[in-house]
CSV table of C-alpha atoms in Angstrom, one decimal:
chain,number,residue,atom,x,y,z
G,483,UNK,CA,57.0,4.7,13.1
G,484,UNK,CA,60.8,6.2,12.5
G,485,UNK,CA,62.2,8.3,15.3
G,486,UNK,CA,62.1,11.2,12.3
G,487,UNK,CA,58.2,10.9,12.6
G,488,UNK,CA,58.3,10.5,16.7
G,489,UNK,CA,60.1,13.9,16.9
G,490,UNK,CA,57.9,15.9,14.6
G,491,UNK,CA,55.0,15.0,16.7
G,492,UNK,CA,57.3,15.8,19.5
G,493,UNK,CA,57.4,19.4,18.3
G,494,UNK,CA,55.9,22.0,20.2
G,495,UNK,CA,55.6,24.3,17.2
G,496,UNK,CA,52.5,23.1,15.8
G,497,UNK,CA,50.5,25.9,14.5
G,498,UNK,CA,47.0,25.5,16.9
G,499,UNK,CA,44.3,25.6,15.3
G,500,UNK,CA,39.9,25.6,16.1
G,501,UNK,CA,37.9,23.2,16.4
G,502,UNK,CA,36.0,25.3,13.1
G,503,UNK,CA,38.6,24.2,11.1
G,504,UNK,CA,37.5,20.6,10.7
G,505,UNK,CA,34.1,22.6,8.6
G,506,UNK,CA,36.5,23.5,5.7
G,507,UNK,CA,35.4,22.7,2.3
G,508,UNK,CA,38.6,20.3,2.2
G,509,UNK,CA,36.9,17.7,4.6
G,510,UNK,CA,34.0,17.6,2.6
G,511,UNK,CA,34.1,14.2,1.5
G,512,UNK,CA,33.6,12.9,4.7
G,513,UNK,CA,30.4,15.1,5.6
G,514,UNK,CA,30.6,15.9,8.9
G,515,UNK,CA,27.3,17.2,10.5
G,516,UNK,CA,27.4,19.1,14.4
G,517,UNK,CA,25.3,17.1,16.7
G,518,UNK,CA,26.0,19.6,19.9
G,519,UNK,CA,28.5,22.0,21.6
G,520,UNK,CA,28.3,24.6,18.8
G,521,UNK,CA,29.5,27.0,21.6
G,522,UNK,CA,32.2,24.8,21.6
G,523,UNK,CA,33.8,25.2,18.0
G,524,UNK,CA,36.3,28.2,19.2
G,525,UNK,CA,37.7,25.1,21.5
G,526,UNK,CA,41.5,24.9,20.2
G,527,UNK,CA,43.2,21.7,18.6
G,528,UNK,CA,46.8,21.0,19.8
G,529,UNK,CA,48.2,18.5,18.2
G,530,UNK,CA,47.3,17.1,14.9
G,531,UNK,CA,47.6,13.5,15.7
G,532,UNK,CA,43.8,11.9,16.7
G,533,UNK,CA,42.8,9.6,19.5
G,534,UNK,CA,40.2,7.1,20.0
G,535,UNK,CA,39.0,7.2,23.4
G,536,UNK,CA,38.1,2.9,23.7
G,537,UNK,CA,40.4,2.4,26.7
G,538,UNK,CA,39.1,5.7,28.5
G,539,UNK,CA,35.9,4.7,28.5
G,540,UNK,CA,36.7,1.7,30.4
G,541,UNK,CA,38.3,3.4,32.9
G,542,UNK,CA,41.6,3.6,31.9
G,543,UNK,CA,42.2,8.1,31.4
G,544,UNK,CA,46.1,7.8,31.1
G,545,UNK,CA,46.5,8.8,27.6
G,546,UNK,CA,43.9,11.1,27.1
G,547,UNK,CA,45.3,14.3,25.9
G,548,UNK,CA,43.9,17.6,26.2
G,549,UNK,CA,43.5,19.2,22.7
G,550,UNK,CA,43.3,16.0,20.6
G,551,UNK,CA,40.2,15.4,18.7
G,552,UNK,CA,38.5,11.9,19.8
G,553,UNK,CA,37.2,9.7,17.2
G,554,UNK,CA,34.0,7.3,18.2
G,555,UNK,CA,33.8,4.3,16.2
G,556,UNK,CA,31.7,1.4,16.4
G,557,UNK,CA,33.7,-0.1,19.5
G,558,UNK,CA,33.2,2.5,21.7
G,559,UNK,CA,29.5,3.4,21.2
G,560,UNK,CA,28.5,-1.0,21.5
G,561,UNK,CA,31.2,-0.8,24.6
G,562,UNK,CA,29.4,2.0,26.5
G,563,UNK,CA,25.9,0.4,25.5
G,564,UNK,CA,27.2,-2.6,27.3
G,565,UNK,CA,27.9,-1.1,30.2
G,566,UNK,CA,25.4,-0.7,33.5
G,567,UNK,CA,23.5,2.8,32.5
G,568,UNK,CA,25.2,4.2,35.8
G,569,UNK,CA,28.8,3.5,35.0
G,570,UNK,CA,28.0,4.2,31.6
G,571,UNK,CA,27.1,7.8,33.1
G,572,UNK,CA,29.9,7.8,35.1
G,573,UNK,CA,32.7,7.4,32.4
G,574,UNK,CA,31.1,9.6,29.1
G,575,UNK,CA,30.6,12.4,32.1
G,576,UNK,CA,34.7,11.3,32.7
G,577,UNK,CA,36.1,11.9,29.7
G,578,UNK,CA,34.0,14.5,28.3
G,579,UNK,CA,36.0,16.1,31.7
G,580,UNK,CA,39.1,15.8,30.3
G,581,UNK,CA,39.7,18.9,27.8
G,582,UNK,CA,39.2,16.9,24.6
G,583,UNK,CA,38.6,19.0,21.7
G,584,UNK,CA,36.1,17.5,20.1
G,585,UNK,CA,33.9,14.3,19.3
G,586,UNK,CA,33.8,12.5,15.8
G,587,UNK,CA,31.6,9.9,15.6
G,588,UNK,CA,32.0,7.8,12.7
G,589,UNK,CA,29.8,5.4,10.7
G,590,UNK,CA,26.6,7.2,11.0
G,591,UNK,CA,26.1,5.8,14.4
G,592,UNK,CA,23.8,7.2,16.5
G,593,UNK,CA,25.8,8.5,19.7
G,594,UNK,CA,24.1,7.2,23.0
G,595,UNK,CA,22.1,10.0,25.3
G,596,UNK,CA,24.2,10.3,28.0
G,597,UNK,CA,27.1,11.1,25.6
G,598,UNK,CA,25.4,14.1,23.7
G,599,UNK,CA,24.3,15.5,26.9
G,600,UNK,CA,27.4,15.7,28.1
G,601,UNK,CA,29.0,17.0,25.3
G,602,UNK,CA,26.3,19.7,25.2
G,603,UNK,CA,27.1,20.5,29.0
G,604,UNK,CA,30.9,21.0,28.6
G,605,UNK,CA,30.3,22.6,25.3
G,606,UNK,CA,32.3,20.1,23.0
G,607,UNK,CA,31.5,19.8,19.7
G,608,UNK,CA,30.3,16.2,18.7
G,609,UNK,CA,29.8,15.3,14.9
G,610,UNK,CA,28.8,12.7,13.2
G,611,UNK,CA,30.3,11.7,9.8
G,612,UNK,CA,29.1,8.3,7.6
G,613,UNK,CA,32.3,7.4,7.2
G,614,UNK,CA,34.4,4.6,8.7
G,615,UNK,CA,37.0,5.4,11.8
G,616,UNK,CA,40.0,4.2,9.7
G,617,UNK,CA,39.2,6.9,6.7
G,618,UNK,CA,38.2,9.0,8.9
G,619,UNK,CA,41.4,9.3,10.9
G,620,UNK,CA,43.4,9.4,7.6
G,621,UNK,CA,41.4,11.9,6.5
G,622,UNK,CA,41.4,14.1,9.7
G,623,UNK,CA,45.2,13.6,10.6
G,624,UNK,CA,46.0,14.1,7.0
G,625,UNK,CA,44.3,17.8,7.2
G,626,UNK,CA,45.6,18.8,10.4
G,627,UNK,CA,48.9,17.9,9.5
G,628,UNK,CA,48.5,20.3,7.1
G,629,UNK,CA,46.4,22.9,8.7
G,630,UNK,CA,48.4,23.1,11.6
G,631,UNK,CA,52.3,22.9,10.0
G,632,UNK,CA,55.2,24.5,11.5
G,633,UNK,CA,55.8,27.2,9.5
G,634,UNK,CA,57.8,30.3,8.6
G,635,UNK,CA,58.1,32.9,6.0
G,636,UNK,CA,61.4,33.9,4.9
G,637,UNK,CA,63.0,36.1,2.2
G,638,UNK,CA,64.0,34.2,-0.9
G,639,UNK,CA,62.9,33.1,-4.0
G,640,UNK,CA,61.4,29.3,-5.0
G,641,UNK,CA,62.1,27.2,-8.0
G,642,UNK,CA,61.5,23.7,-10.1
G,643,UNK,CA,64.7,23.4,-12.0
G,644,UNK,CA,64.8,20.2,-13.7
G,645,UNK,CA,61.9,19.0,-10.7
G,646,UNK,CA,64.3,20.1,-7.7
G,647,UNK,CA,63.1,22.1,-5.6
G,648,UNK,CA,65.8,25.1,-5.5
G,649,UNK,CA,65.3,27.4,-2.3
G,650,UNK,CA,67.2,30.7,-3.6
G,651,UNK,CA,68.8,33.2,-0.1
G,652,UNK,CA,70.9,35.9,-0.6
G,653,UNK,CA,71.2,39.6,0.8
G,654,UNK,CA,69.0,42.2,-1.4
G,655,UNK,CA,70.3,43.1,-4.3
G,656,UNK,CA,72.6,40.4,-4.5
G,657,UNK,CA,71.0,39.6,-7.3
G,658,UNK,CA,68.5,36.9,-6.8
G,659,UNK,CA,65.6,37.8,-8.7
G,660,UNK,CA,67.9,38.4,-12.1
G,661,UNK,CA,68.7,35.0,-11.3
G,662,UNK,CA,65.5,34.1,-11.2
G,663,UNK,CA,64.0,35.6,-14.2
G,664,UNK,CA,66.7,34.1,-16.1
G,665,UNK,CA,66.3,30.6,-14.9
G,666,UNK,CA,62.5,31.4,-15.9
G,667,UNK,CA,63.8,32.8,-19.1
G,668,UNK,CA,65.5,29.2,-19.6
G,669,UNK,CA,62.4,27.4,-19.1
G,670,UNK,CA,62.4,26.6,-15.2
G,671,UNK,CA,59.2,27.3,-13.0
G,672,UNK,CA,58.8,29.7,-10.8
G,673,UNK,CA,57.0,29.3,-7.1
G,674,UNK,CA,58.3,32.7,-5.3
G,675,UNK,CA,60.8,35.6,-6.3
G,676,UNK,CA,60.6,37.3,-3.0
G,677,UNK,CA,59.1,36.0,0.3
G,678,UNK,CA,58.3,32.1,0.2
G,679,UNK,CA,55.6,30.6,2.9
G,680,UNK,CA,57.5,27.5,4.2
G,681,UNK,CA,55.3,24.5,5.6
G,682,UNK,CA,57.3,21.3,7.9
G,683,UNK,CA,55.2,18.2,7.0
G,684,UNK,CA,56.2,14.7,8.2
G,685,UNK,CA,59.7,12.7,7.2
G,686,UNK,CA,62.1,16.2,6.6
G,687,UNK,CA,59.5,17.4,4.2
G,688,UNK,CA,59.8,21.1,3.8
G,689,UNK,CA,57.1,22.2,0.9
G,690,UNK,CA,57.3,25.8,0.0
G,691,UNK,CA,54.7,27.9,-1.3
G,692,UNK,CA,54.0,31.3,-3.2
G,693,UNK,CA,51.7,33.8,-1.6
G,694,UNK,CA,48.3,34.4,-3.2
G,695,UNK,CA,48.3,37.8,-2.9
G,696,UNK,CA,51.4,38.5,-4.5
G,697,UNK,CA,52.2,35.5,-6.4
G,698,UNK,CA,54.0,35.0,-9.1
G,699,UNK,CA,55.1,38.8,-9.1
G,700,UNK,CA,58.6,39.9,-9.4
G,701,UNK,CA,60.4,43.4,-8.7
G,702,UNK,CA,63.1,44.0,-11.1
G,703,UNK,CA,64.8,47.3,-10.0
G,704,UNK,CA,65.0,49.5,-13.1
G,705,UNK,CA,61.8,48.1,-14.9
G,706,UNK,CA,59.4,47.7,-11.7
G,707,UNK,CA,57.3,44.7,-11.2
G,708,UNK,CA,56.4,42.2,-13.7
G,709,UNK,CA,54.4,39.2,-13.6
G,710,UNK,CA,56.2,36.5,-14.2
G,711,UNK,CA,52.6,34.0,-15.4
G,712,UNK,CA,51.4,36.7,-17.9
G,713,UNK,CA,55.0,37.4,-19.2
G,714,UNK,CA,55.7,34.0,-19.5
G,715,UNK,CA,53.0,31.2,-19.7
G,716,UNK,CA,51.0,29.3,-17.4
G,717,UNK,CA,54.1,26.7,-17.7
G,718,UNK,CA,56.5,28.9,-16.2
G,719,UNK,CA,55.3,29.1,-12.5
G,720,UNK,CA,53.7,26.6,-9.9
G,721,UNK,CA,51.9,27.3,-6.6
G,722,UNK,CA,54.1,24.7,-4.0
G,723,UNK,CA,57.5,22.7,-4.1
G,724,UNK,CA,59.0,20.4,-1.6
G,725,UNK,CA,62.5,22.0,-1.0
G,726,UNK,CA,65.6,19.8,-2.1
G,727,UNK,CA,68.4,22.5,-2.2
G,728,UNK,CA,69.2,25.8,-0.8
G,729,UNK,CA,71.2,27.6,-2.5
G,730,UNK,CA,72.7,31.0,-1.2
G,731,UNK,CA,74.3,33.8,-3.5
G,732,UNK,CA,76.8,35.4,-1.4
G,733,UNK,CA,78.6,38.6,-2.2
G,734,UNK,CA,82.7,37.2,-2.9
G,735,UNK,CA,85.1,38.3,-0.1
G,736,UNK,CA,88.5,38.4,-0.9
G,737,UNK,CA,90.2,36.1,0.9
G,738,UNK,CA,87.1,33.1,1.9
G,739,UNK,CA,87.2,29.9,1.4
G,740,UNK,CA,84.5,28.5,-1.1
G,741,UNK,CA,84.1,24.8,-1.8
G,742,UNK,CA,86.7,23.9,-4.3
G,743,UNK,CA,85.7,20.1,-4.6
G,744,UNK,CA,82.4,20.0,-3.6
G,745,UNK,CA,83.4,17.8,-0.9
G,746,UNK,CA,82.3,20.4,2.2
G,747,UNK,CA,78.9,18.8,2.1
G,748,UNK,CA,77.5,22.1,4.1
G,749,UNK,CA,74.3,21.7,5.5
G,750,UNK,CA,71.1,24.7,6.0
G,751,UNK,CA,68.5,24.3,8.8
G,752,UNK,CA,65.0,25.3,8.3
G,753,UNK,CA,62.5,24.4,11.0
G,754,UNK,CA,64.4,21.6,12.5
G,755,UNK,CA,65.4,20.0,9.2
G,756,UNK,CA,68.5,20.4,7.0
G,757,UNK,CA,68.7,20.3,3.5
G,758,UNK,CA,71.7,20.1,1.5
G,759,UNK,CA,73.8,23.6,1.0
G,760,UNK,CA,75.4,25.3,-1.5
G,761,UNK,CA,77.2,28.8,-1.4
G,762,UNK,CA,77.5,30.6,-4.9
G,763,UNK,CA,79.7,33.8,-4.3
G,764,UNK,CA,78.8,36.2,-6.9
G,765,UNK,CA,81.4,38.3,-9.0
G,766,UNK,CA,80.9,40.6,-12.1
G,767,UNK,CA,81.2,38.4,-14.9
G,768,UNK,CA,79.4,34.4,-13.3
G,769,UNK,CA,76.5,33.7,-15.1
G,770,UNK,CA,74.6,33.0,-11.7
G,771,UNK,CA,71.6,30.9,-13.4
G,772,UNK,CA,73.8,28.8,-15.2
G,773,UNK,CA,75.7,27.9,-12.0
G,774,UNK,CA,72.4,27.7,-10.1
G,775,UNK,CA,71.4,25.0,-12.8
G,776,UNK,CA,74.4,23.6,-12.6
G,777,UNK,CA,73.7,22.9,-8.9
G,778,UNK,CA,70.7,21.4,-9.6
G,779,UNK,CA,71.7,19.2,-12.4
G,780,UNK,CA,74.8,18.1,-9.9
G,781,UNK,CA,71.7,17.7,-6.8
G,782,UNK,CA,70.1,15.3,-9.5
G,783,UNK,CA,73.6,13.4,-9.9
G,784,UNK,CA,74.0,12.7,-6.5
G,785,UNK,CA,70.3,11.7,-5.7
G,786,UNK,CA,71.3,8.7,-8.1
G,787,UNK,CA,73.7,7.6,-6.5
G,788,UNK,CA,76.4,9.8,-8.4
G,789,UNK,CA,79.0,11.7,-6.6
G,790,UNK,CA,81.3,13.4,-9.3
G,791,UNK,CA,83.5,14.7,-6.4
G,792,UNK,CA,83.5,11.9,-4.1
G,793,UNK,CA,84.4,9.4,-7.3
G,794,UNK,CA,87.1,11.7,-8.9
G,795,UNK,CA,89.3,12.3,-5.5
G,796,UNK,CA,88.9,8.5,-4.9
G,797,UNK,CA,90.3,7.5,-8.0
G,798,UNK,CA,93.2,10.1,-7.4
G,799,UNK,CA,93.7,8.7,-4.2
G,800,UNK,CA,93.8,5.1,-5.1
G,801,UNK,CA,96.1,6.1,-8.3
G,802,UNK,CA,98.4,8.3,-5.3
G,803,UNK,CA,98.7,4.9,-3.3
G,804,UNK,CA,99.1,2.5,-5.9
G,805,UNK,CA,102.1,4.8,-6.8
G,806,UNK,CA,103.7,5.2,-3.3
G,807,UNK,CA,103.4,1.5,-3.0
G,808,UNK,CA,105.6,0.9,-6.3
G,809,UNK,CA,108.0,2.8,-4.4
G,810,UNK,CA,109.1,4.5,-7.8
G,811,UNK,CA,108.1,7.9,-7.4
G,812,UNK,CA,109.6,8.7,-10.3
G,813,UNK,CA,106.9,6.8,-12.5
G,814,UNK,CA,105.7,9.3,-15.6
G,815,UNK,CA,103.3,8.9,-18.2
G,816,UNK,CA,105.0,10.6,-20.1
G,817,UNK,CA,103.6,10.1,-23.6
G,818,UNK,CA,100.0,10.2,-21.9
G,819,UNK,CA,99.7,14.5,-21.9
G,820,UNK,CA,96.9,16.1,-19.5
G,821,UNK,CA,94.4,16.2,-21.9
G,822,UNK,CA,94.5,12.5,-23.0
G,823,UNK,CA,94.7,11.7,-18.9
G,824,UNK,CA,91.4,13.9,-18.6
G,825,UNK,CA,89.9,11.7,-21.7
G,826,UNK,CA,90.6,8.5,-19.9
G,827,UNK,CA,89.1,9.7,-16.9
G,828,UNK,CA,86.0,10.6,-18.3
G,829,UNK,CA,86.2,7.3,-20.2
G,830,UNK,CA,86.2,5.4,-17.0
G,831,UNK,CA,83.8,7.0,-15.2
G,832,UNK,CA,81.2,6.5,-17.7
G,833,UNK,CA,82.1,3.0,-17.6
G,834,UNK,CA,82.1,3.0,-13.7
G,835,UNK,CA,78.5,4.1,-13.8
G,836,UNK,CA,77.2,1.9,-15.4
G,837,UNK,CA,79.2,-1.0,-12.8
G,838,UNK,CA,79.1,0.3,-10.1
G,839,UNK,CA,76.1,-0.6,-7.8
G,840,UNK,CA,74.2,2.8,-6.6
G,841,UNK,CA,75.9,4.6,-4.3
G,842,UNK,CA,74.4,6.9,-1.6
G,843,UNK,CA,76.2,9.1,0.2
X,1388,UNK,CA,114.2,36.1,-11.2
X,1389,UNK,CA,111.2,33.3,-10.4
X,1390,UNK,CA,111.4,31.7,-6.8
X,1391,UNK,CA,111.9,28.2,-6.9
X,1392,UNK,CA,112.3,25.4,-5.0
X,1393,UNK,CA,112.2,21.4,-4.8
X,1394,UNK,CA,109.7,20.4,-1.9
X,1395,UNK,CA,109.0,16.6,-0.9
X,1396,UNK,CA,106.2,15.4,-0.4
X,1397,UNK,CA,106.1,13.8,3.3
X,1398,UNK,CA,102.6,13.2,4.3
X,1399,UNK,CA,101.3,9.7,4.4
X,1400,UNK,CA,98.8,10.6,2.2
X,1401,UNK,CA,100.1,12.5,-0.9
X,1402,UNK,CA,98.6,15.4,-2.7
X,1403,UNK,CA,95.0,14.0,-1.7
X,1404,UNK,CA,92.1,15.7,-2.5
X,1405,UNK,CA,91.9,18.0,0.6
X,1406,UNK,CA,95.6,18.6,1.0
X,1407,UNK,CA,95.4,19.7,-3.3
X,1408,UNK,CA,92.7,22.1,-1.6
X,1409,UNK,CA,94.4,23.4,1.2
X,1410,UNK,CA,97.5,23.7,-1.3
X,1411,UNK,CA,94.5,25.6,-3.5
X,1412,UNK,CA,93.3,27.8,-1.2
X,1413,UNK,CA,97.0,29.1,0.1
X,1414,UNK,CA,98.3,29.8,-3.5
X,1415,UNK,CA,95.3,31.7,-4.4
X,1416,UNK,CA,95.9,34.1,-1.7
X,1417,UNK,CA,98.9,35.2,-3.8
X,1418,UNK,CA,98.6,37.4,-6.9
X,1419,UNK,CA,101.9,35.5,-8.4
X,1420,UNK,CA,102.0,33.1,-11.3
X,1421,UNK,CA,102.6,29.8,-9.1
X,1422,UNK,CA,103.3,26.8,-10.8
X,1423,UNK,CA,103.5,22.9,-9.6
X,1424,UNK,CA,105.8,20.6,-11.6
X,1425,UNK,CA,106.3,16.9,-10.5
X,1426,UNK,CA,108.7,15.5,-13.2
X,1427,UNK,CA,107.4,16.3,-16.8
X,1428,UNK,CA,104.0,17.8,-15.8
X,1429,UNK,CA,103.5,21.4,-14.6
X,1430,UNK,CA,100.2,22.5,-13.4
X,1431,UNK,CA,99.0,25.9,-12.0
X,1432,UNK,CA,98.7,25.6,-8.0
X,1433,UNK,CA,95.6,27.0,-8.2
X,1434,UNK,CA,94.1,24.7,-9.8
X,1435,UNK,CA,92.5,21.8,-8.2
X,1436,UNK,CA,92.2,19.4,-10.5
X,1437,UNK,CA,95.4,20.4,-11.9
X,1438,UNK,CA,96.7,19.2,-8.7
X,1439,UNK,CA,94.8,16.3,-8.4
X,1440,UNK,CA,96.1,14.9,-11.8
X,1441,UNK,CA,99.5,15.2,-10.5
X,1442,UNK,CA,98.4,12.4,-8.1
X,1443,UNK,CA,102.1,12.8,-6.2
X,1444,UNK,CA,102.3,10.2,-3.5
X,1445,UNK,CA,104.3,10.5,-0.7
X,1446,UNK,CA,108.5,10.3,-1.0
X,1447,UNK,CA,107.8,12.6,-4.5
X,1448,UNK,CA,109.6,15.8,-4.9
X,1449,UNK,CA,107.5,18.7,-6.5
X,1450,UNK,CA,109.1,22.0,-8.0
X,1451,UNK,CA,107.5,25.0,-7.0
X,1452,UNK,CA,108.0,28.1,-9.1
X,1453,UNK,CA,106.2,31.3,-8.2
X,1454,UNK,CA,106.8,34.3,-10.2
X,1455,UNK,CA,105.4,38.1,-9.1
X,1456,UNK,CA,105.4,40.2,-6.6
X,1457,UNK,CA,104.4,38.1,-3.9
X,1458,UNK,CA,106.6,35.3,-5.0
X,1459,UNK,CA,109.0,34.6,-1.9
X,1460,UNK,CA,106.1,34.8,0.9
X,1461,UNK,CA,103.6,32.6,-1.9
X,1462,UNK,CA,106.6,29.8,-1.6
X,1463,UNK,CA,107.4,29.6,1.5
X,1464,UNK,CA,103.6,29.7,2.7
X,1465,UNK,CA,103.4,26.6,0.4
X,1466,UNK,CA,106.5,25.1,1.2
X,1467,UNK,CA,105.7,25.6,5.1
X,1468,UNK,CA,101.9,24.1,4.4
X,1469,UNK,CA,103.3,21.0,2.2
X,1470,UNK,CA,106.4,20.3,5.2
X,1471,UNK,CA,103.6,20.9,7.8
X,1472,UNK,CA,101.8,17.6,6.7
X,1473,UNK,CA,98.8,20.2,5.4
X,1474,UNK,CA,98.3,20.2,9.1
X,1475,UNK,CA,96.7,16.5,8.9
X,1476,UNK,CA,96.4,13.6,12.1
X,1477,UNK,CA,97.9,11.2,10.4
């Protein structure tokens, strides 16, 4: 498992959930049926990550974690069976001790006496599923992982241009939402205009999604609020979209410094994870959601391998040393005018693409 | 009368792409005209990939010409930026 993984289990901000939640409709499939410790369901789950308790039962607690539910699969059921009925006692009475959240037994196996007793005495909810411990675990991990996401809301608007996920900030009235509607307007989809639920999953996965109550919805000032699906189509929106790109439309200030190269390579931070940058300062006359789709369509470049910046100031700099090392600083291309120069260039980096091996930056 | 001046280039490094940006970003703090000429080719100092096509290497001699009413402080800022290595480790 990558260290990226490690520290998101790491992560204290887990949103903790009941033991209830493993009766939504989304864990259907693997039919899970309360044996005992109904009192137990309000009993709160952690940590998404499950545990199988195999090496408890024989004695060894260590790595028991309070919170985590506990998966019983074949192993441990024929391993207490083999036991001596008073050690048996012993250790199910043990770790049924030890703050676990809940039991799963898997495989339709029936779970020993001793074991829903106890789990009826401390109130822990057992179940029983048919299903097998390794599809089982996915399945469960899978839905807490989701259920129980770090999360945030934040004000901004959501969009699929060209299958990037384009996170839009910018101070109200800025602007945004015209930008918005006209990147709807040129055939983009929209997730959120206004307020976008954000979700952390595993590997730097940041998904965002629209709220139900208000979805799809847009205030325009002047004209009110529109809905964007009725206006435009059932293509136009979607409900969720991993988050590529932030871009932020910022009011111009005379006198910053905005990218000029595209070099800066600026960075945002969203719930631990960063996702590439861009800062748009907005002035009467930029066509915002042209430059927003301009951003994206460069975003796309680069996640083949592409850097137009990177490649065009290392040309320049190799054309700046092969000069200084002539030693004639005098050399001219005289008959060769700007415009054919740009020509050339453009020439070449076509043809570069297609030679040069991927690149990643 | 346009301010004008012949400026070497001294940095190890030439008018590379983030020295043609710092050059950028001091020229457009000046309302004059400011123009970069390095032989036959003039290009507008605010202009980055004007600057980057002059591709001057160090030991070249650019003409600076700024015209307005900023044009003395506009060259010198430039002049002291381009003689200051664009403040670079090199």
């Amino acid at each position: 498992m990558s260290d990226q993984r490690e520290a998101w289990e790491d992560d204290e901000s887990f949103v903790e959930t009941e033991v209830r939640t493993l009766e939504s409709p989304e864990l259907s499939d693997l039919s899970l049926r309360l044996v005992t410790g109904a009192d137990g369901l309000d009993r709160m789950i952690l940590k998404p990550r499950v545990q199988k308790p195999g090496l408890a039962f024989a004695g060894y607690y260590e790595y028991i974690k309070p919170g985590r539910v506990q998966i019983i699969g074949a192993s441990e059921i024929g391993y207490l069976n083999s036991l001596p009925p008073r050690l048996r006692e012993k250790r199910v009475r043990d770790v049924a001790g030890l703050d676990v959240s809940c039991f799963v037994a898997t495989r339709g196996i029936e779970p020993i006496t001793e074991f829903v007793r106890e789990c009826e005495n401390h109130s822990i909810p057992l179940f029983r599923t048919d299903s097998m411990s390794s599809t089982t675990i996915t399945r469960i991990t899978y839905f807490l992982e989701e259920t129980m996401a770090p999360r945030v809301t934040i004000h901004g608007g959501l969009l699929d241009v060209y299958g990037i996920g384009l996170l839009l900030l910018g101070d109200s009235g800025v602007g945004k939402s015209e930008c918005a509607l006209d990147l709807v307007w040129r055939g983009h989809r929209l997730v959120s205009d206004d307020t976008v639920l954000i979700k952390r999953h595993p590997n730097e996965v940041l998904i965002g999604y629209s709220n139900d109550l208000i979805s799809h919805h847009m205030e325009l000032r002047g004209i009110g609020i529109i809905s964007v699906k009725d206006l435009f189509g059932v293509s136009s929106t979607r409900d969720l979209k991993p988050i590529d790109l932030v871009v932020k439309l910022e009011r111009w200030v005379e006198g910053t410094e905005y990218d000029r190269l595209g070099l800066a390579g600026e960075t945002y931070e969203l719930l631990g994870v960063t996702k590439p940058f861009v800062r748009l300062p907005v002035a009467s006359g930029r066509n915002l959601a042209l430059l927003v789709e301009i951003a994206a369509r460069n975003h796309l470049m680069k996640l083949q391998g592409y850097n137009t910046a990177e490649d065009l100031v290392s040309r320049v700099n190799d054309e700046i040393q092969r000069r200084g090392n002539e030693g004639d600083t005098s050399v001219q291309l005289a008959s060769e005018s700007a415009s054919m120069r740009d020509k050339h260039i453009i020439n070449r980096s076509q043809h570069e693409r297609q030679q040069a091996p991927r690149r990643r930056k | 009368m346009p301010a004008s001046k012949d400026i070497p280039i001294i940095n190890k490094l030439g008018l590379h792409a983030r020295a043609a940006a710092k050059l950028v970003h001091t020229a457009a703090r000046f309302s004059s005209d400011i123009k970069l000429r390095k032989g036959t080719e003039e290009v507008d100092a605010k202009s980055i990939l004007g600057i980057l096509l002059l591709a001057a290497a160090k030991g070249t001699t650019v003409t600076i010409t700024a015209v307005g009413s900023d044009e003395q402080e506009a060259l010198d800022s430039i002049e002291r930026l381009i003689l200051g290595r664009f403040d670079e480790v090199e």
